[in-house]
Tab-separated table of C-alpha atoms in Angstrom:
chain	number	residue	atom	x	y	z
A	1	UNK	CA	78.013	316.411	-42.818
A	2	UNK	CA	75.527	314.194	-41.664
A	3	UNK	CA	75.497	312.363	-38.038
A	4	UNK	CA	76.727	308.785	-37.969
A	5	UNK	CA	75.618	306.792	-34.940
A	6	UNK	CA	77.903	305.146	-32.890
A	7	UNK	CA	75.666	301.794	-34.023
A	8	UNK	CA	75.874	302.309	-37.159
A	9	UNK	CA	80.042	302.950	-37.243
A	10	UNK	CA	80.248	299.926	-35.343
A	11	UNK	CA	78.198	298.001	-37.774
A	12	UNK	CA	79.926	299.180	-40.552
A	13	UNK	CA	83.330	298.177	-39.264
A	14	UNK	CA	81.723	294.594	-38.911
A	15	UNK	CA	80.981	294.393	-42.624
A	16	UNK	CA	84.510	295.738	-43.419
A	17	UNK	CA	86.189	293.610	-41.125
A	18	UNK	CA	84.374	290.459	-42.027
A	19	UNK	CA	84.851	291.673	-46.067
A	20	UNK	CA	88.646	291.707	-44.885
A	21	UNK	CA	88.379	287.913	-43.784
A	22	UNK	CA	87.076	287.241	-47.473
A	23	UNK	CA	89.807	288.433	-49.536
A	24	UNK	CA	93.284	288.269	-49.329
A	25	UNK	CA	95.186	287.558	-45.935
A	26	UNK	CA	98.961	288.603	-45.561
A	27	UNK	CA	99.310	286.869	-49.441
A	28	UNK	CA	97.094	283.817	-48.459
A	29	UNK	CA	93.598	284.058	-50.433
A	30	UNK	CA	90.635	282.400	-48.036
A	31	UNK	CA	87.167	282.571	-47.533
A	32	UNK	CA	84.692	282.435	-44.828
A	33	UNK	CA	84.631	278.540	-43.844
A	34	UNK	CA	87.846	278.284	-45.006
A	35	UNK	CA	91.101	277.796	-43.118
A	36	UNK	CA	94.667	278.130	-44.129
A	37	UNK	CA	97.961	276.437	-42.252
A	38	UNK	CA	98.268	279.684	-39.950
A	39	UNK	CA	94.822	280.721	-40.190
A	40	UNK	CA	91.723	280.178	-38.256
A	41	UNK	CA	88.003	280.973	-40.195
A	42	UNK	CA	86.344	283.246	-37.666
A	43	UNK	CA	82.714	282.934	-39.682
A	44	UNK	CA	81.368	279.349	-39.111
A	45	UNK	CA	78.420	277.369	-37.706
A	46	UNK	CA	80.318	277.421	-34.039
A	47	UNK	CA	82.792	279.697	-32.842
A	48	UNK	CA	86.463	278.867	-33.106
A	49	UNK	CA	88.530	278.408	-30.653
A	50	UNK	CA	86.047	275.275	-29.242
A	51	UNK	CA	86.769	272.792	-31.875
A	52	UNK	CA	89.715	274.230	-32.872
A	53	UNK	CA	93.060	272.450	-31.855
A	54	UNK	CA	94.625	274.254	-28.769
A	55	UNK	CA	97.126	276.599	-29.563
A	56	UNK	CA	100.424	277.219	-27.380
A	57	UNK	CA	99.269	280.305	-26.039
A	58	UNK	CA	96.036	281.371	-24.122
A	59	UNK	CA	94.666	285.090	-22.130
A	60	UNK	CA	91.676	285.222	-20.688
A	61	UNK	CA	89.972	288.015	-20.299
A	62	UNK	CA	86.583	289.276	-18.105
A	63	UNK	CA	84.817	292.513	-18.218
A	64	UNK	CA	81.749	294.196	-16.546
A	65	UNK	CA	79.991	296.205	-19.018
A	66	UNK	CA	80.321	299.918	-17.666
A	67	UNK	CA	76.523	300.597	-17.401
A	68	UNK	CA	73.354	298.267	-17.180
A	69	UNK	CA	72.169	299.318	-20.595
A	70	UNK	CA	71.504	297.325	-23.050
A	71	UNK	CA	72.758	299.330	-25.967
A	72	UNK	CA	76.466	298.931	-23.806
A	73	UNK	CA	75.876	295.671	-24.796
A	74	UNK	CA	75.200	295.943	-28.069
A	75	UNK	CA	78.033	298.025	-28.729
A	76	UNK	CA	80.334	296.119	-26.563
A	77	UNK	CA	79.772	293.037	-28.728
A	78	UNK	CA	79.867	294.816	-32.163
A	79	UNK	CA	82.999	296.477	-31.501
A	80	UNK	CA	84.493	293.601	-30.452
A	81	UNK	CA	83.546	291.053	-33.339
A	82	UNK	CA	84.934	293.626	-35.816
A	83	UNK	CA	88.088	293.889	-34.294
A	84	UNK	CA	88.299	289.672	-33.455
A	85	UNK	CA	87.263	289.182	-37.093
A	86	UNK	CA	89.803	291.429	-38.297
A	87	UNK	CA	92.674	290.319	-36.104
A	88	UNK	CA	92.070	286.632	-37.099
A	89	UNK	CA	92.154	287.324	-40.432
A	90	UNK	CA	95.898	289.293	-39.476
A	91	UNK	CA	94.466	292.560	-40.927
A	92	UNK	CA	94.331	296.069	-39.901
A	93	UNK	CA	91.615	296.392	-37.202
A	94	UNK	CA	88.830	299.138	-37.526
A	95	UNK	CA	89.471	302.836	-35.818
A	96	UNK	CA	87.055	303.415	-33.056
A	97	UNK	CA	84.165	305.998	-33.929
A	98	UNK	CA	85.681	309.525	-33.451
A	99	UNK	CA	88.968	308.818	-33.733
A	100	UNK	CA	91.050	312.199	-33.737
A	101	UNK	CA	93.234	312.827	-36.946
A	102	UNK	CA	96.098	311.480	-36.651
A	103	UNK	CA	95.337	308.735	-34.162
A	104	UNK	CA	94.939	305.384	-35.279
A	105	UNK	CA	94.057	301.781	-33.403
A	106	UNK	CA	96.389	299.971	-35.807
A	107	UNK	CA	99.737	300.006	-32.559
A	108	UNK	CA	102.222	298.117	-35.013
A	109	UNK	CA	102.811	295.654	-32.289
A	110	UNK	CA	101.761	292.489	-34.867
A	111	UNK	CA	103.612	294.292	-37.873
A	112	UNK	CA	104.906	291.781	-40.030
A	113	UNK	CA	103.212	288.830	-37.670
A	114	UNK	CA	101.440	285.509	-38.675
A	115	UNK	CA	98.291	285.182	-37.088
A	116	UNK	CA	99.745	281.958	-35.695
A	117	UNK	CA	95.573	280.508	-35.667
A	118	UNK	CA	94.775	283.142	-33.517
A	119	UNK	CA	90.747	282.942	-32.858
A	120	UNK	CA	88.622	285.165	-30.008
A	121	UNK	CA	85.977	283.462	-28.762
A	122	UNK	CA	83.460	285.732	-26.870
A	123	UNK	CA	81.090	284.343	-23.908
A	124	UNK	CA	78.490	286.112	-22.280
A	125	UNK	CA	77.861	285.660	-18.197
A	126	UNK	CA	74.955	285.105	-16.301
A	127	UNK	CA	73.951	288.790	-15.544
A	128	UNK	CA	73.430	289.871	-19.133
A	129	UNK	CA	70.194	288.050	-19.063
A	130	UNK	CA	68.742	290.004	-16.193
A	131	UNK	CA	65.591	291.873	-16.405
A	132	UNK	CA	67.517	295.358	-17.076
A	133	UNK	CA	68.647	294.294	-20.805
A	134	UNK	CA	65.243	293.036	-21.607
A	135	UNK	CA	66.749	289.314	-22.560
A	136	UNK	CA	65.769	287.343	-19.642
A	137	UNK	CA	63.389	285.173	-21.805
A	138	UNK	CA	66.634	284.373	-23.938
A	139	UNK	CA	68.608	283.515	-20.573
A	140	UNK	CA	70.265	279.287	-21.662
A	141	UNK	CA	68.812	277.305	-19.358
A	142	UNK	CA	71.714	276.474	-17.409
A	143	UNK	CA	73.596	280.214	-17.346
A	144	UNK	CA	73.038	280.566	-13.593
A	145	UNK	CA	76.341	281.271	-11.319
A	146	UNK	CA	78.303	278.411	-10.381
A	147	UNK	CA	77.854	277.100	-6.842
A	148	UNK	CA	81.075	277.248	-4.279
A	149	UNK	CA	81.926	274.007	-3.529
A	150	UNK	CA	83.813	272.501	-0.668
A	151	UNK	CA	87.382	273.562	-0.513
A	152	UNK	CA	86.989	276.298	-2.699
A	153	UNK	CA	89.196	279.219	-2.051
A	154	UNK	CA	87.662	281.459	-4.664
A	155	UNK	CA	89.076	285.215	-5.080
A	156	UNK	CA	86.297	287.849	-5.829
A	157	UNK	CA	88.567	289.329	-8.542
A	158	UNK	CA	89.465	285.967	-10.335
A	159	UNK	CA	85.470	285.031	-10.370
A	160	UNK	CA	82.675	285.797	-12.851
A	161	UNK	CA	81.798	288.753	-15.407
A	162	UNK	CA	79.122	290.006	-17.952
A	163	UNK	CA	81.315	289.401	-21.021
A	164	UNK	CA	84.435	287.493	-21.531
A	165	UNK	CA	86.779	286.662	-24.545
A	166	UNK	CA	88.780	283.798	-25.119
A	167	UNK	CA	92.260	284.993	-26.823
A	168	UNK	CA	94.295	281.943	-27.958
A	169	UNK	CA	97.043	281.473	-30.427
A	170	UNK	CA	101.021	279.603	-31.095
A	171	UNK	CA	102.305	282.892	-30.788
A	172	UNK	CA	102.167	285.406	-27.509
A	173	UNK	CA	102.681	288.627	-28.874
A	174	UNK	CA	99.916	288.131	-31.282
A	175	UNK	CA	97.574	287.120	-27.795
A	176	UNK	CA	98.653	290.104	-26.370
A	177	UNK	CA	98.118	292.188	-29.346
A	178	UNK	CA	95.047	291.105	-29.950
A	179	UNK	CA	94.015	291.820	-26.098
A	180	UNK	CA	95.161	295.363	-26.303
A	181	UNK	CA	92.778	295.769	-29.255
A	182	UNK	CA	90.020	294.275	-27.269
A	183	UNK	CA	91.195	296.692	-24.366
A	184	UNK	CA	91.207	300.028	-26.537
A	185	UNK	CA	87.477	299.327	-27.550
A	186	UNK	CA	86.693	298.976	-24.171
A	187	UNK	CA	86.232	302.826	-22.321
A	188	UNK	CA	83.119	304.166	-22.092
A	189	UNK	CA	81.420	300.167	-22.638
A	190	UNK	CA	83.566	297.981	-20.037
A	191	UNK	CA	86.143	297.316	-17.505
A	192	UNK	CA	88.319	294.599	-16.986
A	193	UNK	CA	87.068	292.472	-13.985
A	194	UNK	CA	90.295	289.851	-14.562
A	195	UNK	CA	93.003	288.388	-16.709
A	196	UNK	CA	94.556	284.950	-17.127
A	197	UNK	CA	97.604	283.879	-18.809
A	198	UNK	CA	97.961	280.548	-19.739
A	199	UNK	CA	100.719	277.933	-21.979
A	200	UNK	CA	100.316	274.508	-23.296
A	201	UNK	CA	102.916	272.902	-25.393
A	202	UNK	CA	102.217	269.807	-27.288
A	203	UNK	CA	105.336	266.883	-27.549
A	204	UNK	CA	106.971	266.467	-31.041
A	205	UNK	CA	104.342	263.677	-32.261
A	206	UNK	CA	101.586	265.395	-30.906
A	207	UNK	CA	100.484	263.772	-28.068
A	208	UNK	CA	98.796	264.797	-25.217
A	209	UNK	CA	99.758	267.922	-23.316
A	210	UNK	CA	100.878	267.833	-19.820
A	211	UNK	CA	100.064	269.436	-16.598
A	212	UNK	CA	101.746	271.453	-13.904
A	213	UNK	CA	102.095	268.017	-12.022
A	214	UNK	CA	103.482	266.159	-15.242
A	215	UNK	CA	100.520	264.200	-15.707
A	216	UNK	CA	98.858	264.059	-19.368
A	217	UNK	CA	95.996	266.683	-19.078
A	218	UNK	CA	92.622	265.966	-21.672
A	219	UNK	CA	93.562	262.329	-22.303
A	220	UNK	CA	89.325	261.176	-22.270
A	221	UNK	CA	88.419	264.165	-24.534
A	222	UNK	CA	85.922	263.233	-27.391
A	223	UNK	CA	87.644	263.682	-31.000
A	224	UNK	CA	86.595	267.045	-32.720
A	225	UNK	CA	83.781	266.486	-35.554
A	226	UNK	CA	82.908	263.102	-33.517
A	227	UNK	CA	79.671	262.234	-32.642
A	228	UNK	CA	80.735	261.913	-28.982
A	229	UNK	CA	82.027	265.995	-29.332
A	230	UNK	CA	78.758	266.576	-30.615
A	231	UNK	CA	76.655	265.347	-27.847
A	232	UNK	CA	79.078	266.558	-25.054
A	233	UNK	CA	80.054	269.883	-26.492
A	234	UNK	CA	77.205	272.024	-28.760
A	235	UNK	CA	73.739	273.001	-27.522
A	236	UNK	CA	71.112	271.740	-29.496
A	237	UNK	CA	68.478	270.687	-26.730
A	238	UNK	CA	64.653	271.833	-27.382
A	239	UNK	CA	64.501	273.230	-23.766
A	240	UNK	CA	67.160	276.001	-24.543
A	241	UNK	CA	66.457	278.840	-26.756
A	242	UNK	CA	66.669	278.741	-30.583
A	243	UNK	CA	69.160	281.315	-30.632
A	244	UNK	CA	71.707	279.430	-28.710
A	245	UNK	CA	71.667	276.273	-30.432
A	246	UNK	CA	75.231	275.724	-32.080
A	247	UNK	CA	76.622	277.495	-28.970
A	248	UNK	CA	78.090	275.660	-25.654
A	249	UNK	CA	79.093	276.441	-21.964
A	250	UNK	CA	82.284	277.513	-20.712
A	251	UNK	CA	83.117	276.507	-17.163
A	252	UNK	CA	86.459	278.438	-16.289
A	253	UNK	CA	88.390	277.433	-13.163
A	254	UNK	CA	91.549	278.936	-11.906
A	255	UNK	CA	93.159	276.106	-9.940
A	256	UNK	CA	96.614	276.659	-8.106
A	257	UNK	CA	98.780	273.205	-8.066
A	258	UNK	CA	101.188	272.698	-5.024
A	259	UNK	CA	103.350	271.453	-6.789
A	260	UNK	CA	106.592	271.252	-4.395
A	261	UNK	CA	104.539	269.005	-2.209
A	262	UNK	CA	103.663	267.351	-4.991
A	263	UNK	CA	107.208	266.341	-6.157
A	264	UNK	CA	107.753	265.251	-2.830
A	265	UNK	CA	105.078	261.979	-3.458
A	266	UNK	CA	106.657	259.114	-5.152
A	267	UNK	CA	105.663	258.499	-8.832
A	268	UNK	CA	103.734	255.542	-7.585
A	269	UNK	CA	101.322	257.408	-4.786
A	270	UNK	CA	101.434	259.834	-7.445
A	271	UNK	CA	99.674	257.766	-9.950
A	272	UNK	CA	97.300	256.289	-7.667
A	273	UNK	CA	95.897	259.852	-6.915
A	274	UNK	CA	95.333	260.251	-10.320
A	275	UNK	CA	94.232	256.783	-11.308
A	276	UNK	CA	96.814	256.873	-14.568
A	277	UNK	CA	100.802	256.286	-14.700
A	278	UNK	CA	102.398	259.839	-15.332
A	279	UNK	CA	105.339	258.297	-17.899
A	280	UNK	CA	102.561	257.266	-20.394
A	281	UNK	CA	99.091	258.302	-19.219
A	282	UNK	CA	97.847	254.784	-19.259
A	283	UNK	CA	95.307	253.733	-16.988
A	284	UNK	CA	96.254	251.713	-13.825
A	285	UNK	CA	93.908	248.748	-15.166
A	286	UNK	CA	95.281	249.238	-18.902
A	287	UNK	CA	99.085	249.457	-20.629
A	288	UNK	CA	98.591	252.398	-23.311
A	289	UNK	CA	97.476	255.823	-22.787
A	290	UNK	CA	94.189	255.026	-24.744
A	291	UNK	CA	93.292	251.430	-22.973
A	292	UNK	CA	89.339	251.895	-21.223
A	293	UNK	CA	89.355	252.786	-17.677
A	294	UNK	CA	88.422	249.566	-15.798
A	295	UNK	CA	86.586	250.588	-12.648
A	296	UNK	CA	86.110	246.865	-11.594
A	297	UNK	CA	89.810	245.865	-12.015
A	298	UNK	CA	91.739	244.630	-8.428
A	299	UNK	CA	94.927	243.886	-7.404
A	300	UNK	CA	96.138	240.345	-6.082
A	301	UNK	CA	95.356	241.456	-2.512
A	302	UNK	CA	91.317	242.238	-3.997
A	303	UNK	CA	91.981	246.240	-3.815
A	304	UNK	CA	90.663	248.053	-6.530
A	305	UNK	CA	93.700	248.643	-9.199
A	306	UNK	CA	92.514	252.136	-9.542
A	307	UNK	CA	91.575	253.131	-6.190
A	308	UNK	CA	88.710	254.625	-4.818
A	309	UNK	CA	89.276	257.954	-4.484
A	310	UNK	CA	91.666	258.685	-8.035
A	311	UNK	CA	90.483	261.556	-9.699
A	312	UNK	CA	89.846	259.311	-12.721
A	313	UNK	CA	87.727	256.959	-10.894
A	314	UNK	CA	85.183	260.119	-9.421
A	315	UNK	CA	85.639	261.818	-13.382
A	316	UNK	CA	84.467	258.414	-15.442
A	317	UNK	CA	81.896	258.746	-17.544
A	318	UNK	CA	81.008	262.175	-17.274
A	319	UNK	CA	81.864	263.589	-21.263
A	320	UNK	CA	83.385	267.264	-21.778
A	321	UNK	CA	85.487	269.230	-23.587
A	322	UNK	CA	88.835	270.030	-21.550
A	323	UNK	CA	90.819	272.826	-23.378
A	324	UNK	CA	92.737	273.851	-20.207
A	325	UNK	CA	95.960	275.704	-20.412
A	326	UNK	CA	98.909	275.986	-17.371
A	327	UNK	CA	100.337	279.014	-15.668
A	328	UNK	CA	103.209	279.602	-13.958
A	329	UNK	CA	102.765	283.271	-12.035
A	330	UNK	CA	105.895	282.257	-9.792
A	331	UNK	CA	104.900	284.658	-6.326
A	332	UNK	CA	103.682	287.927	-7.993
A	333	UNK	CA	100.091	287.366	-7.600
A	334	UNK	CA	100.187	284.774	-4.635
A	335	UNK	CA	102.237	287.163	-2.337
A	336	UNK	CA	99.534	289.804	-2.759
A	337	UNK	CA	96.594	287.447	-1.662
A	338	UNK	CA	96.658	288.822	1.658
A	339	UNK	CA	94.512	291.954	0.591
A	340	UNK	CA	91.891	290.247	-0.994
A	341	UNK	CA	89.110	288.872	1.840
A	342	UNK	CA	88.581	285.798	-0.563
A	343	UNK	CA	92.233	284.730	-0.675
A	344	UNK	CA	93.469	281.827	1.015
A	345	UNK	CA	95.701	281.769	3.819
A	346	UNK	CA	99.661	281.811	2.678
A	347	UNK	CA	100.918	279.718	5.531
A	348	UNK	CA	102.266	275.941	4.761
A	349	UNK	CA	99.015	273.614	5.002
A	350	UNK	CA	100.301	269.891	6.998
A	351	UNK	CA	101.839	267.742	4.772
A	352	UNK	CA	104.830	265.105	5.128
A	353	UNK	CA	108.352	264.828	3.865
A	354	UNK	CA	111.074	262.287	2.417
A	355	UNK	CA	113.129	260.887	5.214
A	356	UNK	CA	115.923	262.959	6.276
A	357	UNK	CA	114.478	266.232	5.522
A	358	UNK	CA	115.789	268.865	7.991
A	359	UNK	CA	112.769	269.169	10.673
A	360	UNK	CA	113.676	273.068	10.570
A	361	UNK	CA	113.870	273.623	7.109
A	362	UNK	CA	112.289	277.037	5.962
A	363	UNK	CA	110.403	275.544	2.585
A	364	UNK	CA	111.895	277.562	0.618
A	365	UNK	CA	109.047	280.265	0.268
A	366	UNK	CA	107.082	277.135	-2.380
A	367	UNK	CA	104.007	278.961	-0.053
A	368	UNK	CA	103.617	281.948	-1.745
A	369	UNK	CA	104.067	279.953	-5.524
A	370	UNK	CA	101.239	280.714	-7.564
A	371	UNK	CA	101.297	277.622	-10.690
A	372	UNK	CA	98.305	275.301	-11.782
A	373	UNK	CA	95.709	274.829	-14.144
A	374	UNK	CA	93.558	277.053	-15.661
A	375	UNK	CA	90.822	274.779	-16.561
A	376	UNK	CA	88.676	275.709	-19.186
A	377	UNK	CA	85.963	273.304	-20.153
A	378	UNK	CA	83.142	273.393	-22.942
A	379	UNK	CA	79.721	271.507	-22.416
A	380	UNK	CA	76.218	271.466	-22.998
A	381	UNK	CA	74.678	271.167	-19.610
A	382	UNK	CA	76.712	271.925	-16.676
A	383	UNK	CA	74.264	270.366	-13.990
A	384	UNK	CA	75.371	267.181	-15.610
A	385	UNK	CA	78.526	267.455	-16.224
A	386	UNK	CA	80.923	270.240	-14.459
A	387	UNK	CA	78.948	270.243	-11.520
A	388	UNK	CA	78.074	266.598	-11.163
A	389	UNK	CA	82.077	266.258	-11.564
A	390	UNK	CA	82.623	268.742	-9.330
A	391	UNK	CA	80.377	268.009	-6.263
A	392	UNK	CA	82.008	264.103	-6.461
A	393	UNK	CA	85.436	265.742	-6.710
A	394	UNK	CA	85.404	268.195	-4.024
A	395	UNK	CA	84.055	264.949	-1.607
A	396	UNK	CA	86.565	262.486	-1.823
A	397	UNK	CA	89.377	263.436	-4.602
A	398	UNK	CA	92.695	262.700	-3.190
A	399	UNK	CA	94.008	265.212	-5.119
A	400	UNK	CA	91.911	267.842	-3.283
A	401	UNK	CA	95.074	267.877	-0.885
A	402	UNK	CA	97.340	269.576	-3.516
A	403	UNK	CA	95.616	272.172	-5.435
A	404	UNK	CA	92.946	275.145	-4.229
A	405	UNK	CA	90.076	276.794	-6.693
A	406	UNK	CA	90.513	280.217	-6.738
A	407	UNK	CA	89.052	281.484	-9.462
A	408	UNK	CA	85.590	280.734	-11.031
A	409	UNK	CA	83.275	281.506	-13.854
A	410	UNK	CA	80.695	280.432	-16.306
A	411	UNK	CA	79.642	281.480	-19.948
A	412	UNK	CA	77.352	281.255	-22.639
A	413	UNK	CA	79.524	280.913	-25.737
A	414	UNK	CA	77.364	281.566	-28.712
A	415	UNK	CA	77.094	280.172	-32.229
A	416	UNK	CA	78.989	281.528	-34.612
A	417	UNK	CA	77.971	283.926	-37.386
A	418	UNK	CA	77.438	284.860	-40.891
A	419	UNK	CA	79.605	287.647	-42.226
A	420	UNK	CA	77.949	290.962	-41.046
A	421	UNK	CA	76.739	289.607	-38.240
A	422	UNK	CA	78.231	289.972	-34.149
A	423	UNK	CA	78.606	287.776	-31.806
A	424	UNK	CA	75.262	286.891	-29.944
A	425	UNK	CA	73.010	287.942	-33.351
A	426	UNK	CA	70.385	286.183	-32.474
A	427	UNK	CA	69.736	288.131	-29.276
A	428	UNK	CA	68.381	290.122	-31.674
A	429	UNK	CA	70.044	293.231	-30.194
């Protein structure tokens, strides 16, 4: 029997997979482009999962490739667009190249499921264009490592990696399914560098989410398909590479929310930290949720109505793509910060409390709660935009005093494909 290369089984399975996304789809007939109530096309211009509408559910998920070769690469990314293509589509995904008899990938654990628009979006990190894989003349001009900014409190395991994937979807088992297919393709090419877990839910006339702190979260984000989305969101600049135009920048950011001292300000200081009322998300100088922000607004006594130093007022003008989700970890990962040198410290930072509070009171152990935001925002030049944002935000944002960045990241997300094609074709792997 003739020799099959590992290449060429992991090609194949892309054609098969992507052949699966063509036909029929647990009764539903689609085609590439196409997308069905509980179904998200994984073959477009862009990637889904960008433009897509957030689902309830989010995991995401870093790697380091196992060796600095570039055919790791190559088969890291094949392997994994025939297995995201076929678990969008909610059918079987491929058997790894020498599977045993007997053995099979398919687990059962999505039986029966809807893919519940389940999309993988897959994002390659800043060291994959150094000189050992031969595509440092492809690097996107802007793929460098995030700076650490003042007040960061960043965790070495909750920061970068070569390769990470974007798992989203309304239902969780299918995001953990489909992450334990990602995992099993994964020996002998990668290992996990970190995992995030993340929720949104949407209110019944579909609104804009909330945060940990009960604020609307995304409330300036351009419209998908908008001109505004366009220019804020997709690469298409002559300065970056022709391969990565139709692609974007992810900026991930794990921040932790204190949010028992929070609930201990008063809706009112609340709202001026933010620059927006929390009951409606309307700007201080407006009445609805979607009035303009009016920097130049004052008060009766000639204070600024939104004041100097709101997170809204240091944010303005500066376009992106939020697609954030919250997490909750309650103490299991904060009470284990100690061992990591990055961490930051555990114990109770100054802050104030409502009249009559107990002077010895023990807090509760609201320390050691790990909840927040884990911000996830798409762009086409992060100089500009995260960074700019950041640099003002980390200066004089009030709200600096309740939350900590402790994780950080940044990605090249590439275009989307053709069927037949992986992620990152144009690399020319």
């Amino acid at each position: 029997m003739p020799r099959v290369s590992r290449r060429g089984l992991f090609g194949s399975a892309i054609v098969a997979a992507g052949a699966a996304t063509a036909g029929v789809v647990a009764g539903r007939v689609t085609a590439p482009g196409e997308t069905t109530s509980r179904t998200v096309a994984f073959h477009a211009a862009h990637q889904a999962g960008i433009a897509t509408t957030a689902q309830s559910h989010a995991l995401f998920l870093s790697c380091d490739l196992a060796s600095r070769d570039r055919g790791v690469l190559r088969d890291l990314l094949a392997a994994w667009t025939a297995t995201a293509a076929a678990l969008t589509a909610g059918t079987r995904v491929p058997d790894k190249p020498g599977s045993a008899a007997g053995f099979s990938d398919h687990t059962d654990f999505a039986t029966g499921l809807d893919p519940a628009r389940l999309t993988i979006t897959l994002g390659l990190g800043p060291a994959v264009f150094a000189e050992w894989s031969g595509l440092a003349d492809r690097r996107p001009r802007h793929l460098t490592d995030l700076p650490e900014f003042p007040g960061d409190k960043l965790r070495g395991s909750w920061t970068g990696g070569d390769i990470m994937a974007q798992i989203c979807s309304d239902d969780p088992q299918i995001v953990s399914h489909a992450f334990r297919a990602l995992r099993a393709r994964m020996p002998g090419l990668a290992k996990l560098r970190w995992t995030q877990h993340g929720f949104l839910s949407r209110p019944a006339d579909g609104g804009t989410p909330r945060n940990m702190f009960g604020h609307k979260d995304g409330t300036a984000n351009p419209s998908a398909g908008s001109t505004a989305f366009d220019a804020a969101v997709w690469v298409n600049a002559p300065e970056e590479p022709e391969w990565f135009h139709g692609g974007t920048y992810l900026v991930f950011r794990k921040i932790r929310m204190s949010t028992a001292e929070w609930d201990q300000l008063s809706r009112p200081e609340q709202d001026r930290i933010i620059g927006r009322r929390r009951d409606d998300g309307s700007p201080l100088s407006g009445s609805v949720e979607t009035d303009p922000v009016d920097l130049d607004a004052r008060a009766a006594n000639g204070e600024p109505v939104i004041p100097a130093d709101a997170h809204v007022r240091l944010v303005h003008g500066i376009p992106m793509l939020r697609r954030g989700y919250s997490y909750d970890y309650g103490t299991l990962v904060a009470t284990s910060a100690a061992t990591d040198s990055g961490a930051a410290a555990e114990s109770v930072p100054a802050h104030s409390h409502p009249d009559g509070t107990d002077p010895d009171h023990k807090h509760g152990g609201h320390a050691q709660l790990d909840a927040g935001l884990l911000f996830a925002a798409y762009m086409n030049n992060p100089p500009e935009q995260f960074i700019r944002a950041q640099r003002l935000l980390a200066a004089t944002d009030r709200l600096n005093t309740v939350i900590q960045h402790t994780g950080s990241a940044i990605f090249a997300m590439p275009p989307g494909i053709t069927l037949g094609q992986p992620i990152g074709a144009g690399l020319g792997l």
